[in-house]
mmCIF file of C-alpha atoms in Angstrom:
data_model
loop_
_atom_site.group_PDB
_atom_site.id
_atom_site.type_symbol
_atom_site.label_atom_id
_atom_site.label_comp_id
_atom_site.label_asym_id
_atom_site.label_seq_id
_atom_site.Cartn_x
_atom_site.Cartn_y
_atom_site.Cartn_z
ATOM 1 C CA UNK F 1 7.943 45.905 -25.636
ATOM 2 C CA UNK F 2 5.239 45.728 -22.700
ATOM 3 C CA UNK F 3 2.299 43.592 -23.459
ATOM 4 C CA UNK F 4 -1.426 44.074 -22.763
ATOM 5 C CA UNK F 5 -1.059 42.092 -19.056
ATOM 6 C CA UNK F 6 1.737 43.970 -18.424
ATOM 7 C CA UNK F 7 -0.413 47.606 -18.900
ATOM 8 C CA UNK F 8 -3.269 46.256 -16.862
ATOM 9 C CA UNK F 9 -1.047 44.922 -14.005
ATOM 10 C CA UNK F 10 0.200 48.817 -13.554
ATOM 11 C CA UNK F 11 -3.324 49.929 -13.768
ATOM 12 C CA UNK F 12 -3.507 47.542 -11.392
ATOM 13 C CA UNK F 13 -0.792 48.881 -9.025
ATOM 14 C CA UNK F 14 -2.028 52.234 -9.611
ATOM 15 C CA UNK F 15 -5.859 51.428 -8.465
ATOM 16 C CA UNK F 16 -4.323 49.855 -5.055
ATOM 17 C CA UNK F 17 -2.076 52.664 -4.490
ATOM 18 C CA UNK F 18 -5.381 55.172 -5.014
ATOM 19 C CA UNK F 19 -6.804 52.728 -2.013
ATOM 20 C CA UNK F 20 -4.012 52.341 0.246
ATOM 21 C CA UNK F 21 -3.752 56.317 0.145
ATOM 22 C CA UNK F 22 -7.516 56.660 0.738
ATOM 23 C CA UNK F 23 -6.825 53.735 3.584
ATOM 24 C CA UNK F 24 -4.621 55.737 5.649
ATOM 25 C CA UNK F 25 -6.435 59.516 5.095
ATOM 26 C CA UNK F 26 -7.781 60.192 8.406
ATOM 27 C CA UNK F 27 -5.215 58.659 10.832
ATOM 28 C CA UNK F 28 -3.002 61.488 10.311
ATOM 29 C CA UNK F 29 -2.257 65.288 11.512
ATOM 30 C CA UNK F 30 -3.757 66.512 8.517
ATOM 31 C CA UNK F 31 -2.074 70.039 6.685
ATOM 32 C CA UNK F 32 -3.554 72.344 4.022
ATOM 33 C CA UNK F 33 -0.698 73.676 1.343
ATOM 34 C CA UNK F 34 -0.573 75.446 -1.947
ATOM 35 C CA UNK F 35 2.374 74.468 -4.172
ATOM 36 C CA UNK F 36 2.917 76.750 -7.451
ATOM 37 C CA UNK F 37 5.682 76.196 -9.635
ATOM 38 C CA UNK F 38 6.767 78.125 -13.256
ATOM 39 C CA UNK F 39 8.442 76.127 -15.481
ATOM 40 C CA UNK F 40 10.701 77.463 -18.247
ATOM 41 C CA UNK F 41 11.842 74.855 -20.988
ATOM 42 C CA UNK F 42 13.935 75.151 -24.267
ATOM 43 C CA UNK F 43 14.311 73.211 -26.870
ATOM 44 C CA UNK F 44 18.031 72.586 -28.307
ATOM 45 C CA UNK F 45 17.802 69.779 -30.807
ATOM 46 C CA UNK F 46 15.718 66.641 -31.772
ATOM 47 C CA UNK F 47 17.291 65.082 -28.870
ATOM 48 C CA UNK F 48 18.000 67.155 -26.126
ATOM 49 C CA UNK F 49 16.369 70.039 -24.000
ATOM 50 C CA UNK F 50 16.814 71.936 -20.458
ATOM 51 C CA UNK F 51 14.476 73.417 -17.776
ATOM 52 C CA UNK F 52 14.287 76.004 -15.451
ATOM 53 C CA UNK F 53 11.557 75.387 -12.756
ATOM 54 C CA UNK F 54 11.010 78.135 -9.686
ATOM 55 C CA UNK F 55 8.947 76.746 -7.397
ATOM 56 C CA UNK F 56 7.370 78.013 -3.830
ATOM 57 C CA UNK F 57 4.898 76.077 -1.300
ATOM 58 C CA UNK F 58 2.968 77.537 1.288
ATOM 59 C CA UNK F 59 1.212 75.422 4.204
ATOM 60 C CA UNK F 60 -1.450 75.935 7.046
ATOM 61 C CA UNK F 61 -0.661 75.037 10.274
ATOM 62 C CA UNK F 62 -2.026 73.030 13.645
ATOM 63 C CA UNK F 63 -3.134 76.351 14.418
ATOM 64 C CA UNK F 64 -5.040 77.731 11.121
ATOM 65 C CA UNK F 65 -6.274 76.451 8.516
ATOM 66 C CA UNK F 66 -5.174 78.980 5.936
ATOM 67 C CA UNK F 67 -3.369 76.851 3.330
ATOM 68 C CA UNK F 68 -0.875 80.250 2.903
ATOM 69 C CA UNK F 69 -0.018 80.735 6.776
ATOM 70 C CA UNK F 70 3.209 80.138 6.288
ATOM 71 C CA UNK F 71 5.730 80.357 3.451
ATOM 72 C CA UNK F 72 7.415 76.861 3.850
ATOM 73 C CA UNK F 73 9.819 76.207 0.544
ATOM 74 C CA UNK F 74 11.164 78.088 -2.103
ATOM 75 C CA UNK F 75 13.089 76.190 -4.480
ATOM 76 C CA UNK F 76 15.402 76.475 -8.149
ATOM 77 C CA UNK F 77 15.627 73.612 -10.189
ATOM 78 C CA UNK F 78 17.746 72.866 -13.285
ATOM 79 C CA UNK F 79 16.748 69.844 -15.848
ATOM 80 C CA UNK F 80 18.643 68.312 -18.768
ATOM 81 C CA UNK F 81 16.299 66.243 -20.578
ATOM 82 C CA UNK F 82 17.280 63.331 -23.287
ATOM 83 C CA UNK F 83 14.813 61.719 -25.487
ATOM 84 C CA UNK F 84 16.080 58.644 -26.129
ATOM 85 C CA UNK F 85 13.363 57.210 -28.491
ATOM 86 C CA UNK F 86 9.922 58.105 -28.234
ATOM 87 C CA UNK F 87 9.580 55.875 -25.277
ATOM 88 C CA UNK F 88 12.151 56.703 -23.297
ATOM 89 C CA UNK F 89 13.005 60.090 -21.624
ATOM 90 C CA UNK F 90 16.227 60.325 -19.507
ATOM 91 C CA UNK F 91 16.634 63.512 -17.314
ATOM 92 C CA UNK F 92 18.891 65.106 -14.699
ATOM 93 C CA UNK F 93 19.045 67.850 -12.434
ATOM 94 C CA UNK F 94 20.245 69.795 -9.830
ATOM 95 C CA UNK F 95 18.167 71.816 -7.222
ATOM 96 C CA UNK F 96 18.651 74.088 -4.339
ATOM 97 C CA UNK F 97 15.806 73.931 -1.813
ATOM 98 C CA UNK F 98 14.924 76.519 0.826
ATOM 99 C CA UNK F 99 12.870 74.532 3.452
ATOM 100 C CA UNK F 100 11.131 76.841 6.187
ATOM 101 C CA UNK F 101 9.568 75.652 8.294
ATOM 102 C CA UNK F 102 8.479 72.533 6.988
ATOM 103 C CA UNK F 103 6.063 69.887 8.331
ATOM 104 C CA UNK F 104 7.249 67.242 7.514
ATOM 105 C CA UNK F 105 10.615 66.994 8.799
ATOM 106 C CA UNK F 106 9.798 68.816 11.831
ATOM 107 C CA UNK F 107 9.249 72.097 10.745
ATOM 108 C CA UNK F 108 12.743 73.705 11.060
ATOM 109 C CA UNK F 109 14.853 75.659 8.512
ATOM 110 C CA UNK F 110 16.754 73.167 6.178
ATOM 111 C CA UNK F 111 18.568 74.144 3.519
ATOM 112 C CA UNK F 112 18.862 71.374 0.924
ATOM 113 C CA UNK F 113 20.986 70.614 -2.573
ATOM 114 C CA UNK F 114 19.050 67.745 -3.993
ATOM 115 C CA UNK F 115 20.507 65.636 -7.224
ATOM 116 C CA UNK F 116 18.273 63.324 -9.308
ATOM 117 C CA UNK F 117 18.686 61.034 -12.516
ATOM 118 C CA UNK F 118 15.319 59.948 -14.020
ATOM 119 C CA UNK F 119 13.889 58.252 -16.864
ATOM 120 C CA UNK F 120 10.395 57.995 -17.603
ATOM 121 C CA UNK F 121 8.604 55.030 -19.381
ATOM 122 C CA UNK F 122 5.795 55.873 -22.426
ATOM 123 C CA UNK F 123 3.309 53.451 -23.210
ATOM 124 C CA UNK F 124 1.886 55.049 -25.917
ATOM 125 C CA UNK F 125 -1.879 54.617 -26.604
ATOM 126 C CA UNK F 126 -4.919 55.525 -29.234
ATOM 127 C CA UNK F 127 -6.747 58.583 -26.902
ATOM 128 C CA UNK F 128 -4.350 58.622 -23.551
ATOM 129 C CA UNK F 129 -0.832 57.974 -22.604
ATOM 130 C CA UNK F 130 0.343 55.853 -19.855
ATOM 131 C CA UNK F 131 3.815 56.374 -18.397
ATOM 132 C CA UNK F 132 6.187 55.101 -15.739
ATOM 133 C CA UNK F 133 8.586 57.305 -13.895
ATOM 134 C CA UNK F 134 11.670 56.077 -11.955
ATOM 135 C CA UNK F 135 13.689 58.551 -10.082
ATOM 136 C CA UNK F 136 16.355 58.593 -7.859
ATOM 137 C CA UNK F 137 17.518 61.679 -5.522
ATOM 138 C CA UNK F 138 20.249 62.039 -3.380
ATOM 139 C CA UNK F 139 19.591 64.745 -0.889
ATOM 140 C CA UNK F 140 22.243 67.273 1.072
ATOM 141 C CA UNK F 141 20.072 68.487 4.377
ATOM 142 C CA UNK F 142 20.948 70.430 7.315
ATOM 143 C CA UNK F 143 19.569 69.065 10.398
ATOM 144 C CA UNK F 144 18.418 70.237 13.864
ATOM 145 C CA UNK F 145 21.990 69.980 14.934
ATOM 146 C CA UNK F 146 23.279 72.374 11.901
ATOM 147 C CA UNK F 147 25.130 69.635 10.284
ATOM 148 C CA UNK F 148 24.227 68.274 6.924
ATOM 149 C CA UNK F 149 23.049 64.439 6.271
ATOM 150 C CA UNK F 150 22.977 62.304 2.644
ATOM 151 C CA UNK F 151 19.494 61.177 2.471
ATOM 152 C CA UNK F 152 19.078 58.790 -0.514
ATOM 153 C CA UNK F 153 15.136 58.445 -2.171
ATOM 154 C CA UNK F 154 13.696 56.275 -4.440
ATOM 155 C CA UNK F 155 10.593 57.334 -6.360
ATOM 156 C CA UNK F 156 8.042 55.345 -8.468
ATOM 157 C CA UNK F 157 5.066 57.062 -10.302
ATOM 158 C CA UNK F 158 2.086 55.588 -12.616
ATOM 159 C CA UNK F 159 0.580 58.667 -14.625
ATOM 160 C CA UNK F 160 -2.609 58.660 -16.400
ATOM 161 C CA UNK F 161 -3.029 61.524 -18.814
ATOM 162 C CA UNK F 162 -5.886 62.316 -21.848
ATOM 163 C CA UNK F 163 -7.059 64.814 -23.786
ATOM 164 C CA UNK F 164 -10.372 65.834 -23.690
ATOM 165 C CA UNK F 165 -11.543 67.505 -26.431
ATOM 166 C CA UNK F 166 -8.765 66.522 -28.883
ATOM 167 C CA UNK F 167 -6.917 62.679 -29.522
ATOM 168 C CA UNK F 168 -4.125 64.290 -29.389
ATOM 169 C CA UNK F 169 -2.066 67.543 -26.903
ATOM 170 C CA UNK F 170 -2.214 70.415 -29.386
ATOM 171 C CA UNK F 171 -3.368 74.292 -28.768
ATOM 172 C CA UNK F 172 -6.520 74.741 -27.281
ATOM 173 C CA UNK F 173 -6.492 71.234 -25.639
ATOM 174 C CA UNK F 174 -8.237 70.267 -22.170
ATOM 175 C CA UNK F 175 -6.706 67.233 -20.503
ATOM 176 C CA UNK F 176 -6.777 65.258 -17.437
ATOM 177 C CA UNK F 177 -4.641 63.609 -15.602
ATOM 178 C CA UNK F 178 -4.112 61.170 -12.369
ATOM 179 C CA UNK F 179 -1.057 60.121 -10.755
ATOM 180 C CA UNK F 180 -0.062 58.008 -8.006
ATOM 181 C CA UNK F 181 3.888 57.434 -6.517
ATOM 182 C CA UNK F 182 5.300 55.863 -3.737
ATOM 183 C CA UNK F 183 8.771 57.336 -1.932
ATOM 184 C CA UNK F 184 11.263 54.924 -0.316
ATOM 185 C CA UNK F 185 14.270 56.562 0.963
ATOM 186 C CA UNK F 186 17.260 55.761 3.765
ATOM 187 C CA UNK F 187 16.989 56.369 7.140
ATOM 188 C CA UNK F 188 18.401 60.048 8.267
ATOM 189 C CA UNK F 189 17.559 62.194 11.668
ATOM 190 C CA UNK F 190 16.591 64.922 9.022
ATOM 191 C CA UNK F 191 13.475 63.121 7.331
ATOM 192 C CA UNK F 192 13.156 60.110 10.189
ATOM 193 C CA UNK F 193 13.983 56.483 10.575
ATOM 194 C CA UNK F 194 11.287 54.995 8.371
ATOM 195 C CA UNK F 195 12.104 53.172 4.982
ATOM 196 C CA UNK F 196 8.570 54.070 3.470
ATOM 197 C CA UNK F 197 8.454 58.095 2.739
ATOM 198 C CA UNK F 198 4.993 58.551 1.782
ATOM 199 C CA UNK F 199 2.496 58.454 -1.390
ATOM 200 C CA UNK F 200 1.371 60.715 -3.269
ATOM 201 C CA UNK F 201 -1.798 60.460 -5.394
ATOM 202 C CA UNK F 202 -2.477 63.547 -8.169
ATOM 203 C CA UNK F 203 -5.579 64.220 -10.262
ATOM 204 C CA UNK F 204 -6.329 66.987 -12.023
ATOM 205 C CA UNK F 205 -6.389 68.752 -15.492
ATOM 206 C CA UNK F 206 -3.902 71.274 -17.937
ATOM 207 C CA UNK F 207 -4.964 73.578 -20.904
ATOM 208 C CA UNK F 208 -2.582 74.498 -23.742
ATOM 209 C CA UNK F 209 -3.455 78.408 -24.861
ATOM 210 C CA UNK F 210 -0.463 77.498 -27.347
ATOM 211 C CA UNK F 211 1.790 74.680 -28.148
ATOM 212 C CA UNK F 212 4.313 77.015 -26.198
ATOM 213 C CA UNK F 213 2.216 77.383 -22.998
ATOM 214 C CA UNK F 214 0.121 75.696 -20.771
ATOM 215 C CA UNK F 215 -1.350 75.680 -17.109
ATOM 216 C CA UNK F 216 -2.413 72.536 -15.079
ATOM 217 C CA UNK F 217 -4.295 72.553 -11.999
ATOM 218 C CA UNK F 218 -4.155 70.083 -9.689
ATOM 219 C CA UNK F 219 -5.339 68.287 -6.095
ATOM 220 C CA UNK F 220 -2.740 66.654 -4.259
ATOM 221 C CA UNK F 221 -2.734 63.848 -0.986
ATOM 222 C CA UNK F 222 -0.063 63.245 0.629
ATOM 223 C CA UNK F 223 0.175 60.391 3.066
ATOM 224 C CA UNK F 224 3.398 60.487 5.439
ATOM 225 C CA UNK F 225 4.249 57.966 8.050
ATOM 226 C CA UNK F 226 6.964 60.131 10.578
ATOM 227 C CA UNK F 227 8.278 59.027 13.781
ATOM 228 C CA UNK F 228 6.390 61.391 15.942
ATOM 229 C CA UNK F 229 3.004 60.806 14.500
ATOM 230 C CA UNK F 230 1.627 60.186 10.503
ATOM 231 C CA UNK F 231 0.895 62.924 8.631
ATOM 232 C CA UNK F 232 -1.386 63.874 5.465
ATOM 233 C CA UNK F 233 -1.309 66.988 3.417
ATOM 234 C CA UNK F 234 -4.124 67.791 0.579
ATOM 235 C CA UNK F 235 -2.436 70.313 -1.487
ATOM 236 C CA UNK F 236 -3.636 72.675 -4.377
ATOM 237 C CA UNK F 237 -1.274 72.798 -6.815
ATOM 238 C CA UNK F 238 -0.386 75.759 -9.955
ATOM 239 C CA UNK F 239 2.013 74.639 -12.774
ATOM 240 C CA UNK F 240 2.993 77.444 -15.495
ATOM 241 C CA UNK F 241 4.967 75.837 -18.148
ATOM 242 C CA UNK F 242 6.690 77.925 -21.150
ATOM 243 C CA UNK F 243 8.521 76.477 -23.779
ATOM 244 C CA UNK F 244 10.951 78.173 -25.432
ATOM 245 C CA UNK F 245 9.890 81.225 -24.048
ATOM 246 C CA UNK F 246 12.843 83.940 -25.251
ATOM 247 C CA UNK F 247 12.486 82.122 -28.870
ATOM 248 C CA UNK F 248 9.665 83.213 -28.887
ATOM 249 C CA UNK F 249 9.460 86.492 -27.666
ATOM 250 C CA UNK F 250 12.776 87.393 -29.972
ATOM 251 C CA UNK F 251 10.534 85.739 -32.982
ATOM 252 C CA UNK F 252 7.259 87.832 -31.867
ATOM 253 C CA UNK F 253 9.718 91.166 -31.556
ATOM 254 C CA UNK F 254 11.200 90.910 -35.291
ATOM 255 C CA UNK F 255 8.077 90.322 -36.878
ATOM 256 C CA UNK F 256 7.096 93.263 -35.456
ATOM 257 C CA UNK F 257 9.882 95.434 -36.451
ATOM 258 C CA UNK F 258 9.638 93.843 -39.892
ATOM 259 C CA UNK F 259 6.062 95.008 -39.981
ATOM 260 C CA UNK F 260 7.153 98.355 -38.780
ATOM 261 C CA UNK F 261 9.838 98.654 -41.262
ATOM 262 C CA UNK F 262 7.450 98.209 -44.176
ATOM 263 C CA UNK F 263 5.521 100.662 -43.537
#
């Protein structure tokens, strides 16, 4: 069990992270991107679920400044989620990841498997939610010389999130949310030399139209220390989420028939 201290010394961490981020905006080559992602999850017991996410990002250049002047990832991403207890949420998954022309390994096509283990943290409180995410990905990239590297990351998040007009995330719920996480990963001549990825700070806000589906809007900075020069990226980002969306849709389909039938 976390005490009090303990939940103020992360809102702690998170506040310095917000200012170490806003620290270094500026010093950077500075890119404009649009990340959109659908997510698909179902339910298949008390304890266990899986996801589908289909994800795309598209990113200005030094050039222009239209966020969508080039199409720079496309990626597939399956999840296995465990709820341990209801503060504790394990996960896994395995992803294939089209990089194009990315910048911020150099902007060259690298194909990518990534696999990640995760478990997220829930301090549970009276009007908001606080939680803790640890995640660790090991990476399969192609370099610039065509052969493929194993780049380990580390990843450590803070997440702020609360309803708006409700206590609690039902149907017809605005919330907000702010993030902030810090990437450490091994050195690689795909993603540079540097220990220290980047940060990323996240603040935003999601409606449910149903306990089934949702949207969140978001603004994203990114702050990226590379080899040939630092880098920030302020991002727009689109999540879809659907839960048990062919449920559903199957559930939706008799009732109709039923209805039909009775007539």
């Amino acid at each position: 069990m976390f005490s009090k201290s303990n939940s103020i010394s992360l809102v702690t961490l998170f506040l310095l992270s917000v200012a170490f981020n806003n620290k270094s905006f500026g010093q950077s080559t500075t890119y404009n991107q649009f990340w959109n992602e659908i997510q698909f999850s179902r339910t298949l017991n008390e304890k266990w679920s899986t996801e589908l996410d289909i994800g795309a990002a598209y990113s200005s250049t030094e050039s222009s400044s239209n966020l969508f002047e080039n199409t720079v990832q496309r990626s597939i991403r399956g999840w296995g989620h465990y709820y341990l207890n209801p503060r504790w949420k394990l996960s896994s998954f395995l992803a294939y990841y089209s990089n194009k022309d990315v910048p911020e390994i150099g902007q060259f096509e690298s194909p990518e498997w990534r696999f990640a283990l995760q478990g997220i943290y829930f301090f549970h409180k009276t009007g908001y939610t606080l939680s803790t995410r640890m995640r660790t990905e090991f990476r399969h990239m192609k370099n610039q010389d065509d052969d493929y590297e194993l780049v380990f990351r580390y990843r450590q998040q803070l997440k702020y999130l609360q309803p708006i007009n409700s206590k609690i995330l039902r149907s017809g719920v605005f919330y907000a949310i702010a993030s902030d996480e810090i990437y450490l990963k091994s050195g690689a001549k795909v993603t540079g030399e540097s220990f220290f990825d980047r940060n990323r700070f996240n603040i935003g806000a999601g409606y449910l139209f149903t306990d089934d589906f949702q949207v969140e809007l978001c603004y994203a900075n990114e702050y990226l220390p590379r080899n040939k020069g630092n880098q920030t990226t302020n991002a727009a980002s689109l999540t879809i989420t659907f839960n048990n969306l062919l449920e559903n849709i199957q559930k939706k389909t008799a009732a109709h028939n039923h209805e039909g039938s009775d007539e």
